[in-house]
mmCIF file of C-alpha atoms and ligand atoms in Angstrom:
data_model
loop_
_atom_site.group_PDB
_atom_site.id
_atom_site.type_symbol
_atom_site.label_atom_id
_atom_site.label_comp_id
_atom_site.label_asym_id
_atom_site.label_seq_id
_atom_site.Cartn_x
_atom_site.Cartn_y
_atom_site.Cartn_z
ATOM 1 C CA MET A 825 268.342 -41.478 -91.042
ATOM 2 C CA LEU A 826 268.813 -38.152 -89.291
ATOM 3 C CA GLY A 827 266.792 -37.276 -86.160
ATOM 4 C CA LEU A 828 266.032 -33.751 -84.956
ATOM 5 C CA TYR A 829 265.943 -32.697 -81.306
ATOM 6 C CA VAL A 830 264.269 -29.393 -80.331
ATOM 7 C CA HIS A 831 264.963 -28.089 -76.836
ATOM 8 C CA VAL A 832 262.323 -26.057 -74.982
ATOM 9 C CA PRO A 833 263.911 -24.704 -71.786
ATOM 10 C CA PHE A 834 260.849 -23.356 -69.947
ATOM 11 C CA CYS A 835 259.126 -24.845 -66.889
ATOM 12 C CA SER A 836 256.175 -23.727 -64.715
ATOM 13 C CA SER A 837 258.280 -24.315 -61.618
ATOM 14 C CA ILE A 838 261.676 -25.836 -60.962
ATOM 15 C CA CYS A 839 261.713 -29.325 -59.471
ATOM 16 C CA ASN A 840 264.115 -29.753 -56.585
ATOM 17 C CA TYR A 841 266.105 -32.605 -58.180
ATOM 18 C CA CYS A 842 266.405 -31.218 -61.694
ATOM 19 C CA ASN A 843 269.751 -30.690 -63.342
ATOM 20 C CA PHE A 844 268.515 -30.093 -66.905
ATOM 21 C CA ASN A 845 268.999 -26.941 -68.941
ATOM 22 C CA ARG A 846 265.792 -25.112 -67.993
ATOM 23 C CA GLY A 847 264.397 -21.958 -66.396
ATOM 24 C CA LEU A 848 261.128 -20.462 -65.250
ATOM 25 C CA PHE A 849 258.568 -19.670 -67.925
ATOM 26 C CA ASP A 850 258.809 -16.132 -69.285
ATOM 27 C CA GLY A 851 256.207 -15.354 -71.990
ATOM 28 C CA ALA A 852 258.193 -12.618 -73.748
ATOM 29 C CA LEU A 853 261.383 -14.682 -73.805
ATOM 30 C CA LYS A 854 259.432 -17.697 -75.023
ATOM 31 C CA ASP A 855 258.101 -15.683 -78.000
ATOM 32 C CA ARG A 856 261.626 -14.655 -78.981
ATOM 33 C CA TYR A 857 262.897 -18.183 -78.372
ATOM 34 C CA VAL A 858 260.380 -19.777 -80.745
ATOM 35 C CA ALA A 859 261.289 -17.240 -83.436
ATOM 36 C CA ALA A 860 264.977 -18.049 -82.850
ATOM 37 C CA LEU A 861 264.285 -21.772 -83.146
ATOM 38 C CA GLU A 862 262.582 -21.209 -86.495
ATOM 39 C CA THR A 863 265.569 -19.184 -87.719
ATOM 40 C CA GLU A 864 268.101 -21.747 -86.522
ATOM 41 C CA ILE A 865 266.228 -24.663 -88.093
ATOM 42 C CA ARG A 866 265.615 -22.883 -91.387
ATOM 43 C CA GLY A 867 269.328 -22.181 -91.687
ATOM 44 C CA ALA A 868 270.427 -25.713 -90.812
ATOM 45 C CA GLY A 869 268.977 -28.135 -93.325
ATOM 46 C CA ARG A 870 269.698 -28.923 -96.923
ATOM 47 C CA GLY A 871 266.716 -31.175 -97.540
ATOM 48 C CA GLU A 872 268.183 -34.234 -95.804
ATOM 49 C CA PRO A 873 265.715 -36.984 -94.936
ATOM 50 C CA VAL A 874 264.538 -37.007 -91.313
ATOM 51 C CA ASP A 875 262.438 -39.685 -89.648
ATOM 52 C CA THR A 876 262.215 -38.530 -86.006
ATOM 53 C CA ILE A 877 261.668 -35.190 -84.275
ATOM 54 C CA PHE A 878 261.746 -34.921 -80.493
ATOM 55 C CA PHE A 879 260.645 -31.873 -78.487
ATOM 56 C CA GLY A 880 262.385 -32.185 -75.124
ATOM 57 C CA GLY A 881 262.877 -29.908 -72.196
ATOM 58 C CA GLY A 882 262.217 -28.216 -69.941
ATOM 59 C CA THR A 883 258.527 -28.499 -70.608
ATOM 60 C CA PRO A 884 257.721 -28.390 -74.343
ATOM 61 C CA SER A 885 253.982 -28.611 -73.608
ATOM 62 C CA LEU A 886 254.195 -25.015 -72.317
ATOM 63 C CA LEU A 887 254.323 -23.993 -75.983
ATOM 64 C CA ASP A 888 251.062 -23.256 -77.762
ATOM 65 C CA PRO A 889 250.139 -25.752 -80.457
ATOM 66 C CA SER A 890 250.519 -22.943 -83.019
ATOM 67 C CA GLU A 891 254.138 -22.493 -81.900
ATOM 68 C CA VAL A 892 254.829 -26.213 -82.200
ATOM 69 C CA ALA A 893 253.264 -26.048 -85.685
ATOM 70 C CA ARG A 894 255.614 -23.179 -86.629
ATOM 71 C CA VAL A 895 258.676 -25.092 -85.462
ATOM 72 C CA LEU A 896 257.535 -28.191 -87.347
ATOM 73 C CA ALA A 897 256.912 -26.091 -90.468
ATOM 74 C CA ALA A 898 260.513 -24.864 -90.179
ATOM 75 C CA CYS A 899 261.682 -28.492 -89.900
ATOM 76 C CA ARG A 900 259.664 -29.452 -92.970
ATOM 77 C CA GLY A 901 260.920 -26.435 -94.878
ATOM 78 C CA SER A 902 264.526 -27.309 -94.172
ATOM 79 C CA PHE A 903 264.556 -31.112 -94.128
ATOM 80 C CA ALA A 904 262.695 -33.860 -95.980
ATOM 81 C CA VAL A 905 260.618 -34.951 -92.963
ATOM 82 C CA ARG A 906 259.194 -38.376 -93.815
ATOM 83 C CA PRO A 907 255.381 -38.639 -93.715
ATOM 84 C CA THR A 908 255.805 -41.505 -91.234
ATOM 85 C CA ALA A 909 258.223 -39.588 -88.983
ATOM 86 C CA GLU A 910 257.849 -40.135 -85.245
ATOM 87 C CA ILE A 911 257.221 -36.695 -83.700
ATOM 88 C CA THR A 912 257.364 -36.708 -79.898
ATOM 89 C CA LEU A 913 256.482 -33.935 -77.464
ATOM 90 C CA GLU A 914 257.449 -34.181 -73.798
ATOM 91 C CA THR A 915 254.507 -33.073 -71.710
ATOM 92 C CA ASN A 916 253.935 -32.382 -68.051
ATOM 93 C CA PRO A 917 250.462 -33.390 -66.890
ATOM 94 C CA GLU A 918 249.709 -30.008 -65.305
ATOM 95 C CA THR A 919 250.272 -28.167 -68.590
ATOM 96 C CA SER A 920 247.992 -30.250 -70.791
ATOM 97 C CA ASN A 921 244.276 -30.207 -71.550
ATOM 98 C CA VAL A 922 242.083 -31.632 -74.307
ATOM 99 C CA GLN A 923 242.285 -28.537 -76.540
ATOM 100 C CA LYS A 924 246.059 -28.434 -76.293
ATOM 101 C CA MET A 925 246.354 -32.131 -77.030
ATOM 102 C CA GLU A 926 244.087 -31.773 -80.074
ATOM 103 C CA GLY A 927 246.173 -28.791 -81.160
ATOM 104 C CA PHE A 928 249.459 -30.680 -80.829
ATOM 105 C CA ARG A 929 247.974 -33.562 -82.784
ATOM 106 C CA ALA A 930 246.768 -31.215 -85.535
ATOM 107 C CA ALA A 931 250.258 -29.635 -85.601
ATOM 108 C CA GLY A 932 251.709 -33.048 -86.483
ATOM 109 C CA VAL A 933 252.827 -34.424 -83.117
ATOM 110 C CA ASN A 934 252.097 -38.169 -83.020
ATOM 111 C CA ARG A 935 253.752 -39.272 -79.772
ATOM 112 C CA ILE A 936 253.409 -37.862 -76.265
ATOM 113 C CA SER A 937 255.837 -38.537 -73.447
ATOM 114 C CA PHE A 938 254.356 -37.648 -70.054
ATOM 115 C CA GLY A 939 256.636 -36.821 -67.127
ATOM 116 C CA VAL A 940 254.562 -38.541 -64.433
ATOM 117 C CA GLN A 941 257.406 -39.743 -62.137
ATOM 118 C CA SER A 942 255.126 -41.214 -59.461
ATOM 119 C CA PHE A 943 251.482 -42.107 -58.842
ATOM 120 C CA ARG A 944 251.828 -41.419 -55.123
ATOM 121 C CA GLU A 945 250.980 -37.962 -53.800
ATOM 122 C CA PRO A 946 253.619 -37.787 -51.026
ATOM 123 C CA GLU A 947 256.350 -38.635 -53.525
ATOM 124 C CA LEU A 948 255.148 -36.036 -56.026
ATOM 125 C CA ARG A 949 255.134 -33.405 -53.266
ATOM 126 C CA ARG A 950 258.627 -34.356 -52.095
ATOM 127 C CA LEU A 951 259.896 -33.910 -55.666
ATOM 128 C CA GLY A 952 258.206 -30.523 -55.987
ATOM 129 C CA ARG A 953 256.054 -31.681 -58.889
ATOM 130 C CA LEU A 954 252.938 -29.607 -59.614
ATOM 131 C CA HIS A 955 250.573 -32.367 -60.747
ATOM 132 C CA SER A 956 248.640 -34.969 -58.782
ATOM 133 C CA ALA A 957 248.317 -38.641 -59.667
ATOM 134 C CA ASP A 958 244.703 -38.045 -60.744
ATOM 135 C CA ARG A 959 245.765 -35.176 -63.014
ATOM 136 C CA ALA A 960 248.302 -37.516 -64.615
ATOM 137 C CA ARG A 961 245.591 -40.117 -65.243
ATOM 138 C CA GLN A 962 243.261 -37.490 -66.639
ATOM 139 C CA ALA A 963 245.999 -36.011 -68.869
ATOM 140 C CA PHE A 964 246.610 -39.487 -70.260
ATOM 141 C CA ARG A 965 242.904 -39.922 -71.052
ATOM 142 C CA GLU A 966 242.811 -36.496 -72.701
ATOM 143 C CA ALA A 967 245.757 -37.437 -74.896
ATOM 144 C CA ARG A 968 244.062 -40.680 -75.907
ATOM 145 C CA SER A 969 240.800 -38.899 -76.678
ATOM 146 C CA ALA A 970 242.728 -36.404 -78.825
ATOM 147 C CA GLY A 971 243.855 -39.392 -80.925
ATOM 148 C CA PHE A 972 247.334 -40.173 -79.616
ATOM 149 C CA ASP A 973 247.928 -43.908 -79.975
ATOM 150 C CA ASN A 974 251.582 -43.735 -78.932
ATOM 151 C CA ILE A 975 252.014 -42.440 -75.382
ATOM 152 C CA SER A 976 254.930 -42.905 -73.034
ATOM 153 C CA LEU A 977 255.124 -42.344 -69.280
ATOM 154 C CA ASP A 978 258.243 -41.600 -67.240
ATOM 155 C CA LEU A 979 258.497 -43.018 -63.719
ATOM 156 C CA MET A 980 261.262 -42.404 -61.215
ATOM 157 C CA MET A 981 262.415 -44.949 -58.669
ATOM 158 C CA TRP A 982 264.542 -44.811 -55.543
ATOM 159 C CA LEU A 983 262.766 -41.652 -54.403
ATOM 160 C CA PRO A 984 263.202 -40.331 -50.846
ATOM 161 C CA GLU A 985 261.157 -42.415 -48.399
ATOM 162 C CA GLN A 986 259.972 -44.710 -51.209
ATOM 163 C CA SER A 987 259.657 -48.317 -50.079
ATOM 164 C CA ARG A 988 259.604 -51.289 -52.409
ATOM 165 C CA ASP A 989 255.826 -51.536 -51.922
ATOM 166 C CA ASP A 990 255.408 -47.847 -52.730
ATOM 167 C CA TRP A 991 257.315 -48.331 -55.948
ATOM 168 C CA ASP A 992 255.252 -51.420 -56.835
ATOM 169 C CA GLU A 993 252.129 -49.288 -56.351
ATOM 170 C CA SER A 994 253.326 -46.682 -58.878
ATOM 171 C CA VAL A 995 254.296 -49.365 -61.383
ATOM 172 C CA ARG A 996 250.890 -51.041 -61.019
ATOM 173 C CA ALA A 997 249.149 -47.678 -61.433
ATOM 174 C CA ALA A 998 251.175 -46.990 -64.571
ATOM 175 C CA ILE A 999 250.254 -50.378 -66.022
ATOM 176 C CA ASP A 1000 246.586 -49.703 -65.218
ATOM 177 C CA VAL A 1001 246.737 -46.451 -67.166
ATOM 178 C CA GLY A 1002 247.882 -48.478 -70.209
ATOM 179 C CA PRO A 1003 250.705 -46.525 -71.877
ATOM 180 C CA ASP A 1004 252.424 -47.796 -75.021
ATOM 181 C CA HIS A 1005 255.878 -47.124 -73.625
ATOM 182 C CA LEU A 1006 257.416 -46.626 -70.185
ATOM 183 C CA SER A 1007 260.753 -45.206 -69.084
ATOM 184 C CA LEU A 1008 261.998 -46.089 -65.598
ATOM 185 C CA TYR A 1009 264.639 -43.756 -64.240
ATOM 186 C CA LEU A 1010 266.667 -43.937 -61.096
ATOM 187 C CA LEU A 1011 266.670 -40.685 -59.101
ATOM 188 C CA GLU A 1012 270.140 -39.195 -59.355
ATOM 189 C CA LEU A 1013 271.009 -36.588 -56.765
ATOM 190 C CA TYR A 1014 273.533 -34.146 -58.202
ATOM 191 C CA PRO A 1015 275.823 -32.484 -55.630
ATOM 192 C CA ASN A 1016 273.909 -29.231 -54.960
ATOM 193 C CA ALA A 1017 270.374 -30.447 -55.619
ATOM 194 C CA PRO A 1018 267.871 -28.608 -53.389
ATOM 195 C CA LEU A 1019 266.257 -32.002 -52.817
ATOM 196 C CA LYS A 1020 269.399 -33.018 -50.926
ATOM 197 C CA GLU A 1021 268.820 -30.158 -48.498
ATOM 198 C CA ASP A 1022 265.117 -31.002 -48.245
ATOM 199 C CA MET A 1023 266.065 -34.581 -47.418
ATOM 200 C CA ALA A 1024 268.546 -33.521 -44.757
ATOM 201 C CA ARG A 1025 266.053 -31.097 -43.179
ATOM 202 C CA ALA A 1026 263.135 -33.502 -43.201
ATOM 203 C CA GLY A 1027 265.160 -36.617 -42.382
ATOM 204 C CA TRP A 1028 264.123 -38.379 -45.605
ATOM 205 C CA SER A 1029 266.318 -41.175 -46.880
ATOM 206 C CA GLN A 1030 266.565 -43.448 -49.894
ATOM 207 C CA ALA A 1031 266.183 -47.194 -49.622
ATOM 208 C CA PRO A 1032 269.410 -49.270 -49.463
ATOM 209 C CA ASP A 1033 271.120 -50.115 -52.743
ATOM 210 C CA GLU A 1034 269.935 -53.715 -52.677
ATOM 211 C CA ASP A 1035 266.329 -52.534 -52.373
ATOM 212 C CA ALA A 1036 266.826 -50.277 -55.393
ATOM 213 C CA ALA A 1037 268.086 -53.265 -57.381
ATOM 214 C CA ASP A 1038 265.081 -55.264 -56.241
ATOM 215 C CA MET A 1039 262.724 -52.423 -57.210
ATOM 216 C CA TYR A 1040 264.161 -52.406 -60.717
ATOM 217 C CA LEU A 1041 263.833 -56.179 -61.148
ATOM 218 C CA ARG A 1042 260.316 -56.285 -59.676
ATOM 219 C CA ALA A 1043 259.136 -53.501 -61.967
ATOM 220 C CA LEU A 1044 260.507 -55.275 -65.025
ATOM 221 C CA ALA A 1045 258.887 -58.545 -63.953
ATOM 222 C CA ALA A 1046 255.509 -56.794 -63.517
ATOM 223 C CA LEU A 1047 255.884 -55.101 -66.893
ATOM 224 C CA ASP A 1048 256.852 -58.410 -68.560
ATOM 225 C CA ALA A 1049 253.698 -59.967 -67.125
ATOM 226 C CA ALA A 1050 251.622 -57.048 -68.429
ATOM 227 C CA GLY A 1051 252.897 -57.593 -71.984
ATOM 228 C CA TYR A 1052 255.626 -54.975 -72.183
ATOM 229 C CA GLY A 1053 258.978 -55.874 -73.676
ATOM 230 C CA GLN A 1054 262.191 -54.394 -72.354
ATOM 231 C CA TYR A 1055 264.366 -53.044 -75.171
ATOM 232 C CA GLU A 1056 266.812 -50.869 -73.246
ATOM 233 C CA ILE A 1057 268.106 -50.696 -69.667
ATOM 234 C CA SER A 1058 265.470 -48.113 -68.692
ATOM 235 C CA ASN A 1059 262.805 -48.570 -71.357
ATOM 236 C CA VAL A 1060 259.969 -50.979 -72.090
ATOM 237 C CA CYS A 1061 257.184 -50.850 -74.646
ATOM 238 C CA ARG A 1062 254.328 -52.583 -76.383
ATOM 239 C CA PRO A 1063 255.446 -54.360 -79.589
ATOM 240 C CA GLY A 1064 256.655 -51.842 -82.164
ATOM 241 C CA ARG A 1065 256.472 -48.856 -79.829
ATOM 242 C CA GLU A 1066 260.160 -48.329 -79.129
ATOM 243 C CA SER A 1067 261.179 -44.672 -79.094
ATOM 244 C CA ARG A 1068 262.600 -44.484 -82.609
ATOM 245 C CA HIS A 1069 264.277 -41.205 -81.755
ATOM 246 C CA ASN A 1070 266.036 -42.418 -78.618
ATOM 247 C CA VAL A 1071 267.122 -45.613 -80.365
ATOM 248 C CA LYS A 1072 269.313 -43.375 -82.561
ATOM 249 C CA TYR A 1073 271.277 -42.383 -79.452
ATOM 250 C CA TRP A 1074 271.972 -46.030 -78.656
ATOM 251 C CA THR A 1075 272.733 -47.291 -82.163
ATOM 252 C CA ASP A 1076 275.471 -44.968 -83.325
ATOM 253 C CA GLY A 1077 272.931 -42.743 -85.092
ATOM 254 C CA GLU A 1078 273.097 -39.101 -86.113
ATOM 255 C CA TRP A 1079 270.983 -36.186 -84.974
ATOM 256 C CA LEU A 1080 270.850 -32.428 -85.004
ATOM 257 C CA GLY A 1081 269.828 -30.531 -81.882
ATOM 258 C CA PHE A 1082 268.196 -27.095 -81.988
ATOM 259 C CA GLY A 1083 267.736 -24.623 -79.180
ATOM 260 C CA CYS A 1084 269.827 -23.655 -76.180
ATOM 261 C CA GLY A 1085 272.168 -26.326 -74.888
ATOM 262 C CA ALA A 1086 271.117 -28.826 -77.576
ATOM 263 C CA HIS A 1087 273.694 -31.419 -78.623
ATOM 264 C CA SER A 1088 274.301 -32.653 -82.157
ATOM 265 C CA THR A 1089 276.257 -35.581 -83.550
ATOM 266 C CA ARG A 1090 276.919 -35.779 -87.241
ATOM 267 C CA ASP A 1091 279.667 -36.746 -89.698
ATOM 268 C CA GLY A 1092 282.030 -37.696 -86.882
ATOM 269 C CA ARG A 1093 281.624 -34.352 -85.100
ATOM 270 C CA ARG A 1094 279.825 -33.543 -81.877
ATOM 271 C CA TRP A 1095 278.831 -30.075 -80.781
ATOM 272 C CA LYS A 1096 276.675 -28.289 -78.263
ATOM 273 C CA ASN A 1097 274.772 -25.037 -78.599
ATOM 274 C CA VAL A 1098 275.299 -22.239 -76.114
ATOM 275 C CA SER A 1099 273.331 -23.124 -72.950
ATOM 276 C CA ALA A 1100 271.840 -19.837 -71.718
ATOM 277 C CA THR A 1101 268.450 -19.094 -73.273
ATOM 278 C CA GLY A 1102 268.947 -15.319 -73.655
ATOM 279 C CA GLU A 1103 272.422 -15.771 -75.114
ATOM 280 C CA TYR A 1104 271.088 -18.342 -77.564
ATOM 281 C CA VAL A 1105 268.367 -15.962 -78.785
ATOM 282 C CA ALA A 1106 270.830 -13.087 -79.050
ATOM 283 C CA ARG A 1107 273.315 -15.152 -81.073
ATOM 284 C CA VAL A 1108 270.645 -16.416 -83.471
ATOM 285 C CA MET A 1109 269.365 -12.894 -84.042
ATOM 286 C CA ALA A 1110 272.906 -11.583 -84.584
ATOM 287 C CA ASP A 1111 273.621 -14.492 -86.948
ATOM 288 C CA GLU A 1112 276.569 -15.570 -84.770
ATOM 289 C CA SER A 1113 277.825 -19.104 -84.258
ATOM 290 C CA LEU A 1114 275.772 -21.062 -81.715
ATOM 291 C CA ALA A 1115 278.182 -23.904 -81.109
ATOM 292 C CA ASP A 1116 280.069 -23.508 -77.858
ATOM 293 C CA ASP A 1117 281.913 -26.760 -77.992
ATOM 294 C CA VAL A 1118 282.772 -28.558 -81.248
ATOM 295 C CA ARG A 1119 284.759 -31.757 -81.221
ATOM 296 C CA VAL A 1120 285.924 -33.941 -84.038
ATOM 297 C CA LEU A 1121 285.581 -37.464 -82.681
ATOM 298 C CA THR A 1122 288.488 -39.831 -83.137
ATOM 299 C CA ASN A 1123 287.883 -43.366 -84.356
ATOM 300 C CA GLU A 1124 288.598 -44.582 -80.801
ATOM 301 C CA GLU A 1125 286.006 -42.228 -79.285
ATOM 302 C CA ARG A 1126 283.392 -43.277 -81.813
ATOM 303 C CA LEU A 1127 284.138 -46.935 -81.119
ATOM 304 C CA GLU A 1128 283.886 -46.359 -77.364
ATOM 305 C CA ASP A 1129 280.542 -44.563 -77.757
ATOM 306 C CA ALA A 1130 279.169 -47.300 -80.000
ATOM 307 C CA LEU A 1131 280.151 -49.967 -77.445
ATOM 308 C CA PHE A 1132 278.859 -48.030 -74.452
ATOM 309 C CA THR A 1133 275.502 -47.085 -75.864
ATOM 310 C CA GLY A 1134 274.838 -50.294 -77.792
ATOM 311 C CA LEU A 1135 275.254 -52.426 -74.697
ATOM 312 C CA ARG A 1136 272.274 -50.592 -73.155
ATOM 313 C CA LEU A 1137 269.949 -52.343 -75.613
ATOM 314 C CA THR A 1138 268.531 -55.759 -74.787
ATOM 315 C CA SER A 1139 269.430 -56.819 -78.333
ATOM 316 C CA GLY A 1140 273.031 -56.097 -77.331
ATOM 317 C CA LEU A 1141 276.025 -55.256 -79.450
ATOM 318 C CA ASP A 1142 276.824 -56.815 -82.785
ATOM 319 C CA ILE A 1143 280.571 -56.867 -82.225
ATOM 320 C CA GLU A 1144 281.311 -58.108 -85.744
ATOM 321 C CA GLU A 1145 279.393 -55.231 -87.288
ATOM 322 C CA ILE A 1146 281.039 -52.712 -84.945
ATOM 323 C CA GLY A 1147 284.412 -54.291 -85.648
ATOM 324 C CA ARG A 1148 283.880 -53.865 -89.399
ATOM 325 C CA ARG A 1149 282.801 -50.257 -88.954
ATOM 326 C CA TYR A 1150 285.757 -49.258 -86.792
ATOM 327 C CA GLY A 1151 288.396 -51.684 -88.017
ATOM 328 C CA VAL A 1152 288.816 -53.420 -84.647
ATOM 329 C CA ASP A 1153 288.452 -57.007 -83.483
ATOM 330 C CA VAL A 1154 286.319 -56.197 -80.417
ATOM 331 C CA TRP A 1155 286.585 -59.611 -78.796
ATOM 332 C CA ALA A 1156 290.346 -59.803 -79.318
ATOM 333 C CA ARG A 1157 290.747 -56.418 -77.677
ATOM 334 C CA TYR A 1158 288.234 -56.658 -74.817
ATOM 335 C CA GLY A 1159 287.479 -60.384 -74.506
ATOM 336 C CA ALA A 1160 289.867 -61.081 -71.608
ATOM 337 C CA ALA A 1161 288.433 -58.197 -69.567
ATOM 338 C CA LEU A 1162 284.864 -59.246 -70.406
ATOM 339 C CA GLN A 1163 285.403 -62.917 -69.595
ATOM 340 C CA PRO A 1164 284.826 -62.554 -65.810
ATOM 341 C CA PHE A 1165 281.470 -60.880 -66.535
ATOM 342 C CA VAL A 1166 280.546 -63.706 -68.911
ATOM 343 C CA ALA A 1167 281.536 -66.250 -66.252
ATOM 344 C CA ALA A 1168 279.448 -64.410 -63.644
ATOM 345 C CA GLY A 1169 276.393 -64.546 -65.930
ATOM 346 C CA VAL A 1170 275.984 -60.798 -66.314
ATOM 347 C CA VAL A 1171 277.110 -60.742 -69.946
ATOM 348 C CA ARG A 1172 276.087 -63.326 -72.519
ATOM 349 C CA ARG A 1173 277.631 -64.081 -75.907
ATOM 350 C CA ASP A 1174 274.935 -64.770 -78.435
ATOM 351 C CA GLY A 1175 276.574 -65.470 -81.821
ATOM 352 C CA PRO A 1176 278.143 -62.183 -82.866
ATOM 353 C CA ARG A 1177 276.213 -60.314 -80.184
ATOM 354 C CA LEU A 1178 277.269 -59.317 -76.725
ATOM 355 C CA VAL A 1179 274.261 -58.946 -74.444
ATOM 356 C CA LEU A 1180 273.783 -57.798 -70.856
ATOM 357 C CA THR A 1181 271.540 -60.148 -68.918
ATOM 358 C CA ARG A 1182 268.870 -58.503 -66.768
ATOM 359 C CA GLU A 1183 271.040 -58.920 -63.696
ATOM 360 C CA GLY A 1184 273.874 -57.538 -65.787
ATOM 361 C CA MET A 1185 271.900 -54.347 -66.281
ATOM 362 C CA LEU A 1186 272.281 -53.702 -62.567
ATOM 363 C CA VAL A 1187 276.060 -53.608 -63.009
ATOM 364 C CA ALA A 1188 276.091 -52.091 -66.502
ATOM 365 C CA ASN A 1189 278.445 -49.291 -65.474
ATOM 366 C CA GLU A 1190 281.037 -51.772 -64.241
ATOM 367 C CA VAL A 1191 280.833 -53.779 -67.447
ATOM 368 C CA MET A 1192 281.117 -50.639 -69.579
ATOM 369 C CA GLN A 1193 284.327 -49.672 -67.795
ATOM 370 C CA VAL A 1194 285.939 -52.457 -69.830
ATOM 371 C CA PHE A 1195 285.621 -50.269 -72.919
ATOM 372 C CA VAL A 1196 287.184 -47.153 -71.388
HETATM 373 S S1 SF4 B 692 259.573 -30.183 -65.137
HETATM 374 FE FE1 SF4 B 692 261.319 -31.434 -65.823
HETATM 375 S S2 SF4 B 692 262.777 -29.995 -66.765
HETATM 376 FE FE2 SF4 B 692 261.300 -28.775 -65.561
HETATM 377 S S3 SF4 B 692 262.253 -28.469 -63.594
HETATM 378 FE FE3 SF4 B 692 260.964 -30.291 -63.395
HETATM 379 S S4 SF4 B 692 262.311 -32.033 -63.906
HETATM 380 FE FE4 SF4 B 692 263.328 -30.146 -64.606
#
């Protein structure tokens, strides 16, 4: 079933490592942006069933609950949003309070994803984050007391000056908070990230690669012991709490993205909305095309995507099913190149499924090169 993604490009401040499509909060622009979102969504649907909606950013929790309610009303007016739809809102701890959480809940949001990143103050300061670890804990409690029973936390590893023990401390703190879902991301430093300059100036460094690998494995072991199940390279959850929306990205699903820079994939086509917020609003208001980049995917590209993304899941790839869908014998085509990875124990064949072992997840990019 179709998923909807709604991009909210505003942030209270810009983190020094961030490479997302975002900008500083501007109240007047935000008002026009929400109106543009409503217009775009109302013009997009033809009553198709939808079972996930994801507000991502940026910082979607900078919107008022009434604005989230308006956007959701537009979604419901344009699509057949299932009563059981998963509706997620990404939230930064410094932007949330009990009233807002109750408002989001009343608007129809039923899943919160908190960008916590670390439970250690020095790390939060180095990243330029505005919240403290205590604020993150309090925001989590506020969300629970507002009735959210499906809450995710994001943590980032391999931060500047972060030791393995420091990372363990954040993972333990996250487990203590008791989320239903956790995403563990590796810090990626894009070429001109201000954090790179901060690191050079302050003499901060990242731990060696082998420590990063160890951090990943130790976190997963701690999360296993705490009752979380890994379902994707970077994601673990309590039973039944997988991100239904994100699973669409990894299982050859279809989604429509709304807002500036949002991507869509549907009917074998992929497109991206214009990135700049002001330009997006202007085009919506002028009833001009929003898509900056439309591509019709070839069968080969769709096959490649399905193989790439599916291998991220711990359930692995059903190569027979993918073969049927794309008319290819996957093992005949890639088996010889995959064999060394099977022999090394990083890829396992499990009936018709091809599965990365946990150690294999550390070298996932190398394995995926086989499909390029
Ligand atoms: S809050 Fe998130 S989207 Fe905004 S600047 Fe920081 S990392 Fe980027």
